[in-house]
Short mmCIF file of C-alpha atoms in Angstrom, two decimals:
data_model
loop_
_atom_site.label_atom_id
_atom_site.label_comp_id
_atom_site.label_asym_id
_atom_site.label_seq_id
_atom_site.Cartn_x
_atom_site.Cartn_y
_atom_site.Cartn_z
CA UNK X 1 91.36 50.76 111.63
CA UNK X 2 88.71 53.47 111.68
CA UNK X 3 89.42 56.58 109.59
CA UNK X 4 87.16 59.62 110.34
CA UNK X 5 86.83 62.27 107.70
CA UNK X 6 85.35 65.65 108.62
CA UNK X 7 83.92 67.77 105.75
CA UNK X 8 81.79 70.97 105.72
CA UNK X 9 80.43 73.53 103.28
CA UNK X 10 78.53 73.24 100.06
CA UNK X 11 78.23 70.18 97.85
CA UNK X 12 81.27 71.27 95.89
CA UNK X 13 83.25 71.47 99.16
CA UNK X 14 82.08 68.13 100.52
CA UNK X 15 81.92 65.91 97.39
CA UNK X 16 85.77 65.47 97.04
CA UNK X 17 85.87 64.14 100.63
CA UNK X 18 83.14 61.64 99.76
CA UNK X 19 85.20 60.50 96.82
CA UNK X 20 88.24 60.11 99.11
CA UNK X 21 86.14 58.21 101.62
CA UNK X 22 84.84 55.87 98.96
CA UNK X 23 88.39 55.19 97.75
CA UNK X 24 89.43 54.28 101.26
CA UNK X 25 86.44 51.93 101.68
CA UNK X 26 87.35 50.36 98.36
CA UNK X 27 90.83 49.85 99.72
CA UNK X 28 89.47 47.89 102.67
CA UNK X 29 89.32 50.63 105.34
CA UNK X 30 86.43 51.41 107.71
CA UNK X 31 85.59 55.06 107.12
CA UNK X 32 83.22 57.41 108.88
CA UNK X 33 82.34 60.72 107.21
CA UNK X 34 81.12 63.56 109.45
CA UNK X 35 79.28 66.22 107.48
CA UNK X 36 76.06 68.16 107.06
CA UNK X 37 72.64 66.42 106.93
CA UNK X 38 72.29 67.76 103.35
CA UNK X 39 74.70 65.14 102.10
CA UNK X 40 73.54 62.00 103.92
CA UNK X 41 72.06 60.42 100.72
CA UNK X 42 75.21 61.16 98.73
CA UNK X 43 77.48 59.70 101.47
CA UNK X 44 75.42 56.55 101.91
CA UNK X 45 75.10 56.10 98.11
CA UNK X 46 78.95 56.06 98.00
CA UNK X 47 78.97 53.18 100.48
CA UNK X 48 80.40 55.27 103.26
CA UNK X 49 79.25 55.41 106.94
CA UNK X 50 77.47 58.81 107.54
CA UNK X 51 77.70 60.76 110.79
CA UNK X 52 75.62 63.94 111.21
CA UNK X 53 76.82 67.31 112.27
CA UNK X 54 73.12 68.07 112.95
CA UNK X 55 72.85 70.97 110.58
CA UNK X 56 71.72 71.99 107.08
CA UNK X 57 74.11 74.10 104.98
CA UNK X 58 71.41 74.64 102.41
CA UNK X 59 69.16 76.40 104.90
CA UNK X 60 71.95 78.83 105.76
CA UNK X 61 72.81 79.53 102.07
CA UNK X 62 69.21 80.41 101.29
CA UNK X 63 68.93 83.06 104.01
CA UNK X 64 68.63 86.70 102.82
CA UNK X 65 71.63 87.67 104.96
CA UNK X 66 73.87 85.03 103.39
CA UNK X 67 72.70 85.97 99.82
CA UNK X 68 73.61 89.60 100.48
CA UNK X 69 77.02 88.67 101.84
CA UNK X 70 77.96 86.36 98.83
CA UNK X 71 76.71 88.84 96.21
CA UNK X 72 78.87 91.56 97.79
CA UNK X 73 81.98 89.64 97.04
CA UNK X 74 83.53 91.22 100.18
CA UNK X 75 85.46 88.58 102.06
CA UNK X 76 85.28 90.47 105.35
CA UNK X 77 81.52 90.62 105.19
CA UNK X 78 81.44 86.90 104.31
CA UNK X 79 83.62 85.99 107.31
CA UNK X 80 81.42 88.12 109.57
CA UNK X 81 78.33 86.32 108.19
CA UNK X 82 80.03 82.98 108.82
CA UNK X 83 80.79 83.97 112.35
CA UNK X 84 77.25 85.00 112.95
CA UNK X 85 75.97 81.68 111.60
CA UNK X 86 78.43 79.62 113.59
CA UNK X 87 78.05 81.15 117.08
CA UNK X 88 74.56 79.78 117.71
CA UNK X 89 75.58 76.38 116.45
CA UNK X 90 78.90 76.21 118.39
CA UNK X 91 77.38 74.75 121.60
CA UNK X 92 75.48 72.00 119.74
CA UNK X 93 78.66 71.06 117.80
CA UNK X 94 80.60 70.89 120.98
CA UNK X 95 78.16 68.40 122.35
CA UNK X 96 78.00 66.24 119.23
CA UNK X 97 81.42 66.20 117.57
CA UNK X 98 83.61 64.69 120.31
CA UNK X 99 81.33 61.62 120.55
CA UNK X 100 81.32 61.23 116.80
CA UNK X 101 85.13 61.22 116.74
CA UNK X 102 85.72 58.78 119.61
CA UNK X 103 87.23 55.50 118.52
CA UNK X 104 88.96 57.00 115.51
CA UNK X 105 92.48 55.77 114.66
CA UNK X 106 93.19 58.73 112.33
CA UNK X 107 91.40 62.00 111.48
CA UNK X 108 91.41 63.22 107.88
CA UNK X 109 90.25 66.82 107.68
CA UNK X 110 90.83 70.26 106.13
CA UNK X 111 88.65 73.27 106.58
CA UNK X 112 86.05 71.01 108.17
CA UNK X 113 88.32 70.16 111.03
CA UNK X 114 89.54 73.67 111.71
CA UNK X 115 86.55 74.67 113.80
CA UNK X 116 86.91 71.98 116.46
CA UNK X 117 88.06 68.71 114.95
CA UNK X 118 91.75 69.41 115.38
CA UNK X 119 91.27 70.15 119.06
CA UNK X 120 89.39 66.91 119.65
CA UNK X 121 92.17 65.09 117.90
CA UNK X 122 94.66 66.78 120.16
CA UNK X 123 92.63 65.81 123.29
CA UNK X 124 92.31 62.10 122.38
CA UNK X 125 95.80 61.95 120.79
CA UNK X 126 94.43 60.93 117.40
CA UNK X 127 96.82 61.37 114.45
CA UNK X 128 95.73 63.99 111.86
CA UNK X 129 96.20 63.95 108.12
CA UNK X 130 95.30 67.34 106.65
CA UNK X 131 93.38 67.27 103.34
CA UNK X 132 92.47 70.37 101.29
CA UNK X 133 91.09 71.19 97.86
CA UNK X 134 92.97 74.48 97.54
CA UNK X 135 96.50 75.62 98.60
CA UNK X 136 96.77 76.68 102.29
CA UNK X 137 100.49 75.90 102.91
CA UNK X 138 102.61 79.08 102.72
CA UNK X 139 104.81 79.35 99.66
CA UNK X 140 106.75 82.06 97.80
CA UNK X 141 105.72 80.56 94.44
CA UNK X 142 102.29 82.18 94.27
CA UNK X 143 99.83 84.15 96.38
CA UNK X 144 97.14 82.70 98.53
CA UNK X 145 93.78 81.76 96.92
CA UNK X 146 92.11 84.72 98.61
CA UNK X 147 94.57 87.20 97.13
CA UNK X 148 95.22 86.00 93.56
CA UNK X 149 96.23 89.41 92.13
CA UNK X 150 99.04 90.51 94.44
CA UNK X 151 101.43 92.92 92.67
CA UNK X 152 104.76 91.68 94.39
CA UNK X 153 106.06 88.20 94.72
CA UNK X 154 107.53 89.17 98.09
CA UNK X 155 103.93 89.24 99.42
CA UNK X 156 103.12 85.69 98.44
CA UNK X 157 104.18 83.94 101.58
CA UNK X 158 102.73 86.51 103.98
CA UNK X 159 99.39 86.32 102.13
CA UNK X 160 99.04 82.70 103.21
CA UNK X 161 99.51 83.53 106.86
CA UNK X 162 96.84 86.28 106.64
CA UNK X 163 94.48 83.93 104.80
CA UNK X 164 94.89 81.13 107.34
CA UNK X 165 94.20 83.54 110.18
CA UNK X 166 90.99 84.75 108.47
CA UNK X 167 89.84 81.23 107.89
CA UNK X 168 90.66 80.33 111.49
CA UNK X 169 88.61 83.17 112.82
CA UNK X 170 85.50 81.89 110.99
CA UNK X 171 85.73 78.55 112.92
CA UNK X 172 86.97 79.69 116.28
CA UNK X 173 83.62 79.83 117.98
CA UNK X 174 83.08 76.04 117.69
CA UNK X 175 86.68 75.35 118.67
CA UNK X 176 86.36 77.48 121.82
CA UNK X 177 83.12 75.70 122.82
CA UNK X 178 84.67 72.20 122.22
CA UNK X 179 87.82 73.01 124.23
CA UNK X 180 85.71 74.35 127.10
CA UNK X 181 83.61 71.20 127.19
CA UNK X 182 86.68 68.98 127.14
CA UNK X 183 88.51 70.88 129.89
CA UNK X 184 91.27 72.07 127.55
CA UNK X 185 93.18 75.37 127.61
CA UNK X 186 91.68 78.20 125.50
CA UNK X 187 91.87 78.13 121.72
CA UNK X 188 95.19 79.13 120.26
CA UNK X 189 95.23 82.69 118.97
CA UNK X 190 96.58 81.75 115.54
CA UNK X 191 94.86 78.43 114.95
CA UNK X 192 96.23 74.91 114.84
CA UNK X 193 98.73 75.30 112.10
CA UNK X 194 101.86 75.48 114.25
CA UNK X 195 100.77 72.57 116.37
CA UNK X 196 99.99 70.40 113.36
CA UNK X 197 103.37 71.27 111.83
CA UNK X 198 105.10 70.33 115.13
CA UNK X 199 103.32 67.01 115.08
CA UNK X 200 104.46 66.55 111.45
CA UNK X 201 100.91 66.14 110.26
CA UNK X 202 100.97 65.32 106.56
CA UNK X 203 99.07 67.54 104.09
CA UNK X 204 97.29 66.22 101.02
CA UNK X 205 95.98 68.43 98.27
CA UNK X 206 93.14 67.14 96.08
CA UNK X 207 93.94 68.95 92.87
CA UNK X 208 96.13 68.34 89.82
CA UNK X 209 99.76 69.50 89.61
CA UNK X 210 98.93 70.30 86.02
CA UNK X 211 96.64 73.01 87.28
CA UNK X 212 98.72 74.22 90.21
CA UNK X 213 102.36 72.96 90.05
CA UNK X 214 103.71 71.83 93.43
CA UNK X 215 105.99 74.58 94.85
CA UNK X 216 109.67 73.64 95.43
CA UNK X 217 109.57 75.17 98.89
CA UNK X 218 107.00 72.73 100.35
CA UNK X 219 108.37 69.96 102.50
CA UNK X 220 108.26 66.18 101.75
CA UNK X 221 105.13 65.63 103.83
CA UNK X 222 103.05 67.98 101.59
CA UNK X 223 101.59 66.24 98.60
CA UNK X 224 99.64 67.19 95.46
CA UNK X 225 97.73 63.95 94.64
CA UNK X 226 95.48 64.85 91.72
CA UNK X 227 91.74 65.62 91.96
CA UNK X 228 89.32 63.58 94.08
CA UNK X 229 86.48 63.06 91.67
CA UNK X 230 83.25 61.30 92.70
CA UNK X 231 81.74 59.73 89.61
CA UNK X 232 78.08 58.66 89.48
CA UNK X 233 77.03 55.16 90.31
CA UNK X 234 77.19 52.73 87.45
CA UNK X 235 73.44 52.40 87.52
CA UNK X 236 72.88 56.12 86.98
CA UNK X 237 71.11 56.98 83.73
CA UNK X 238 70.49 60.46 82.25
CA UNK X 239 66.85 61.70 81.99
CA UNK X 240 65.26 60.91 78.67
CA UNK X 241 64.29 64.57 78.02
CA UNK X 242 67.90 65.74 78.60
CA UNK X 243 69.17 63.09 76.17
CA UNK X 244 66.59 64.16 73.61
CA UNK X 245 67.66 67.79 73.95
CA UNK X 246 71.34 67.02 73.59
CA UNK X 247 70.67 64.83 70.47
CA UNK X 248 68.60 67.56 68.89
CA UNK X 249 71.37 69.98 68.01
CA UNK X 250 74.95 71.20 68.53
CA UNK X 251 76.53 70.87 71.94
CA UNK X 252 75.04 73.53 74.20
CA UNK X 253 76.53 75.95 76.80
CA UNK X 254 76.10 75.11 80.44
CA UNK X 255 75.30 78.02 82.80
CA UNK X 256 74.99 77.36 86.52
CA UNK X 257 76.26 78.94 89.73
CA UNK X 258 76.01 75.98 92.12
CA UNK X 259 75.15 76.92 95.72
CA UNK X 260 75.71 80.68 95.14
CA UNK X 261 72.28 82.08 95.87
CA UNK X 262 71.21 85.36 94.36
CA UNK X 263 69.00 88.11 95.84
CA UNK X 264 67.44 88.45 92.36
CA UNK X 265 67.29 84.99 90.77
CA UNK X 266 64.81 86.21 88.17
CA UNK X 267 67.32 88.74 86.94
CA UNK X 268 70.06 86.06 86.76
CA UNK X 269 67.72 83.88 84.69
CA UNK X 270 66.93 86.67 82.24
CA UNK X 271 70.57 87.49 81.88
CA UNK X 272 71.46 83.87 81.01
CA UNK X 273 68.65 83.60 78.45
CA UNK X 274 69.54 86.89 76.88
CA UNK X 275 73.23 85.91 76.59
CA UNK X 276 72.37 82.63 74.95
CA UNK X 277 70.03 84.36 72.46
CA UNK X 278 72.57 87.03 71.55
CA UNK X 279 75.36 84.49 71.06
CA UNK X 280 73.04 82.25 69.04
CA UNK X 281 73.68 79.22 71.18
CA UNK X 282 71.72 76.44 72.77
CA UNK X 283 71.94 76.25 76.52
CA UNK X 284 71.57 74.06 79.58
CA UNK X 285 70.90 76.14 82.67
CA UNK X 286 70.76 74.90 86.22
CA UNK X 287 67.39 75.10 88.00
CA UNK X 288 66.69 77.19 91.08
CA UNK X 289 66.51 80.49 89.20
CA UNK X 290 63.61 82.11 90.98
CA UNK X 291 60.46 80.38 89.98
CA UNK X 292 61.39 80.05 86.32
CA UNK X 293 59.68 76.98 84.89
CA UNK X 294 60.63 74.79 81.92
CA UNK X 295 57.44 75.93 80.20
CA UNK X 296 58.84 79.45 80.21
CA UNK X 297 61.94 78.60 78.22
CA UNK X 298 62.53 78.85 74.43
CA UNK X 299 63.11 75.47 72.68
CA UNK X 300 66.91 76.07 72.44
CA UNK X 301 67.28 76.14 76.27
CA UNK X 302 66.93 73.18 78.65
CA UNK X 303 66.40 73.58 82.42
CA UNK X 304 68.41 71.03 84.34
CA UNK X 305 67.37 69.85 87.78
CA UNK X 306 70.45 67.70 88.40
CA UNK X 307 73.09 65.68 86.56
CA UNK X 308 76.60 64.69 87.48
CA UNK X 309 79.14 67.15 86.07
CA UNK X 310 81.41 64.31 85.14
CA UNK X 311 78.74 63.06 82.71
CA UNK X 312 77.33 66.45 81.61
CA UNK X 313 80.36 68.72 81.03
CA UNK X 314 82.02 66.63 78.32
CA UNK X 315 78.81 66.98 76.35
CA UNK X 316 78.89 70.81 76.50
CA UNK X 317 80.60 73.23 74.09
CA UNK X 318 81.68 75.35 77.05
CA UNK X 319 80.70 75.85 80.71
CA UNK X 320 79.87 79.03 82.64
CA UNK X 321 79.99 78.65 86.45
CA UNK X 322 80.88 80.34 89.69
CA UNK X 323 84.40 78.98 90.06
CA UNK X 324 83.98 76.69 93.05
CA UNK X 325 86.86 74.27 93.39
CA UNK X 326 84.79 71.26 92.52
CA UNK X 327 82.97 72.77 89.57
CA UNK X 328 86.16 74.20 88.15
CA UNK X 329 87.82 70.84 88.46
CA UNK X 330 84.94 69.14 86.61
CA UNK X 331 85.16 71.73 83.79
CA UNK X 332 88.92 71.32 83.40
CA UNK X 333 88.57 67.49 83.45
CA UNK X 334 85.92 67.67 80.72
CA UNK X 335 88.37 69.43 78.37
CA UNK X 336 86.05 72.20 77.44
CA UNK X 337 86.52 76.02 77.86
CA UNK X 338 85.36 77.56 81.15
CA UNK X 339 84.02 81.06 81.88
CA UNK X 340 84.32 81.64 85.64
CA UNK X 341 81.87 84.14 87.23
CA UNK X 342 83.21 84.36 90.78
CA UNK X 343 81.12 85.44 93.75
CA UNK X 344 83.39 85.02 96.78
CA UNK X 345 86.25 83.23 98.59
CA UNK X 346 88.62 81.28 96.42
CA UNK X 347 86.45 81.54 93.34
CA UNK X 348 88.41 84.51 91.86
CA UNK X 349 91.58 82.41 92.30
CA UNK X 350 90.23 79.55 90.20
CA UNK X 351 89.04 82.02 87.62
CA UNK X 352 92.56 83.40 87.46
CA UNK X 353 94.02 79.87 87.05
CA UNK X 354 91.64 79.13 84.23
CA UNK X 355 92.83 82.37 82.53
CA UNK X 356 96.54 81.73 83.16
CA UNK X 357 96.28 78.16 81.85
CA UNK X 358 94.77 79.51 78.68
CA UNK X 359 91.60 77.41 78.85
CA UNK X 360 89.08 80.14 79.42
CA UNK X 361 88.53 83.93 79.22
CA UNK X 362 89.22 86.35 82.13
CA UNK X 363 86.91 85.87 85.09
CA UNK X 364 83.93 88.19 85.19
CA UNK X 365 82.87 88.99 88.85
CA UNK X 366 79.16 88.32 89.33
CA UNK X 367 78.38 91.98 90.18
CA UNK X 368 79.88 93.00 86.81
CA UNK X 369 78.18 90.36 84.69
CA UNK X 370 76.01 91.56 81.85
CA UNK X 371 74.16 89.78 79.11
CA UNK X 372 76.32 91.43 76.40
CA UNK X 373 79.47 90.55 78.25
CA UNK X 374 78.46 86.86 78.75
CA UNK X 375 77.41 86.63 75.03
CA UNK X 376 80.71 87.95 73.91
CA UNK X 377 82.56 85.48 76.24
CA UNK X 378 80.49 82.51 74.93
CA UNK X 379 81.35 83.54 71.33
CA UNK X 380 85.04 83.80 72.19
CA UNK X 381 85.13 80.41 73.80
CA UNK X 382 83.57 78.81 70.76
CA UNK X 383 85.68 80.54 68.11
CA UNK X 384 89.14 80.51 69.74
CA UNK X 385 90.59 77.30 68.33
CA UNK X 386 93.85 77.53 70.33
CA UNK X 387 91.94 77.97 73.59
CA UNK X 388 89.76 74.96 72.82
CA UNK X 389 92.83 72.89 72.01
CA UNK X 390 94.53 73.81 75.22
CA UNK X 391 91.41 72.96 77.19
CA UNK X 392 91.21 69.51 75.48
CA UNK X 393 94.87 68.80 76.17
CA UNK X 394 94.60 69.77 79.85
CA UNK X 395 91.53 67.65 80.24
CA UNK X 396 93.34 64.61 78.89
CA UNK X 397 96.18 65.12 81.35
CA UNK X 398 93.79 65.38 84.26
CA UNK X 399 91.83 62.37 83.20
CA UNK X 400 95.10 60.34 83.08
CA UNK X 401 95.63 60.94 86.82
CA UNK X 402 93.91 59.03 89.73
CA UNK X 403 94.02 61.47 92.63
CA UNK X 404 91.90 59.28 94.91
CA UNK X 405 94.20 56.29 94.41
CA UNK X 406 97.27 58.38 95.13
CA UNK X 407 95.70 59.88 98.24
CA UNK X 408 94.63 56.44 99.47
CA UNK X 409 98.19 55.14 98.99
CA UNK X 410 99.62 58.07 101.02
CA UNK X 411 97.05 57.72 103.84
CA UNK X 412 97.68 53.98 104.13
CA UNK X 413 101.41 54.67 104.05
CA UNK X 414 101.27 57.24 106.81
CA UNK X 415 99.11 54.93 109.05
CA UNK X 416 101.26 51.82 108.42
CA UNK X 417 98.74 50.07 106.24
CA UNK X 418 99.40 48.26 102.93
CA UNK X 419 97.21 49.24 99.95
CA UNK X 420 94.86 46.31 99.30
CA UNK X 421 92.82 46.85 96.18
CA UNK X 422 93.83 49.97 94.32
CA UNK X 423 96.16 49.91 91.33
CA UNK X 424 97.88 53.20 92.10
CA UNK X 425 99.42 55.33 89.39
CA UNK X 426 102.01 58.01 90.15
CA UNK X 427 101.09 61.57 89.20
CA UNK X 428 102.67 62.93 86.06
CA UNK X 429 105.20 65.79 86.06
CA UNK X 430 103.57 69.19 86.30
CA UNK X 431 103.24 71.43 83.31
CA UNK X 432 105.74 74.26 83.24
#
């Protein structure tokens, strides 16, 4: 059996699907992962067959137009920018994607399949298993990730329908091009959700029920499996200079905003350094901050080129990040407090979850971040004993789960396969 997984976006978006693909390969399945060229080394390192979408997400994210859109925090502007980026690529995707998906016995996809993958699955009658890293199924229990602060519970379910339509619009250009090439009817006005529901397509969510409890109004084919973590290869070793820095003093503060580019990276770097100085803390800051060099840094700050979050975050006193789904998951798993500085999309939602779970301060939108505010937040995370205890307890619960194994068990069950190599543990009951 060939399982084709489609994943798109930044590294934080794609990495959980690589972990899922690796788990399926370990379970004896043949897996093909279709994604951006940026992630070919990571996919192949995981022992998974790579198939190229023929594009680089990194080049898009570094454009001045995209930087301006992400810093605005305005979702409408971000969707408009996504549309502008997708339209010139739609024709090329329409030529490439159907051939990559031929011969598949099942498609596993979430947001990456929305722009054309689901139509190709429809054309070739390939079963689809949906897989997402944030909630997209309508529920009355909480609002959609794009509207985390709704004032009335009655708006919760409608907010998901609005969110799904906005997400569909961002991928419609590629879907339209694919359907035209394959001689299909025009793209559905409201996306593929109703068709997938009619086909009883299962839905898997790669996050912990301890972080977002499973709503009672979801049906039996909708599952919360636990996180899909991709751990580093066993042969990976930390750089000697990083180890020396960590051994030289108290656990530092991590500050990094992932793929969220800034129009003024120099200002971001100064802000981080000032906050560390005013809070009296050592720091590890992610590289890419506008030409800043290691030689420019004071001795209590280390510039990090790259290190797996699963290894790094447990060695930190606290982490400051943009609130991407993957980075948030890594911070929670590590059991250390998190300060979320959201830029866009679902990042404010994850910041709100961190606050509501009591494992970090209130999120600070990037456009409102100041050195004094960040310094105060760092101090609060280090001195609030109850907050630190809650973060440690939540981390232990998450580490006790095996989301990849549970997802593999479900996929093999839905496809009539018998799990071959995984020792699967059932997820624990959600926190109240």
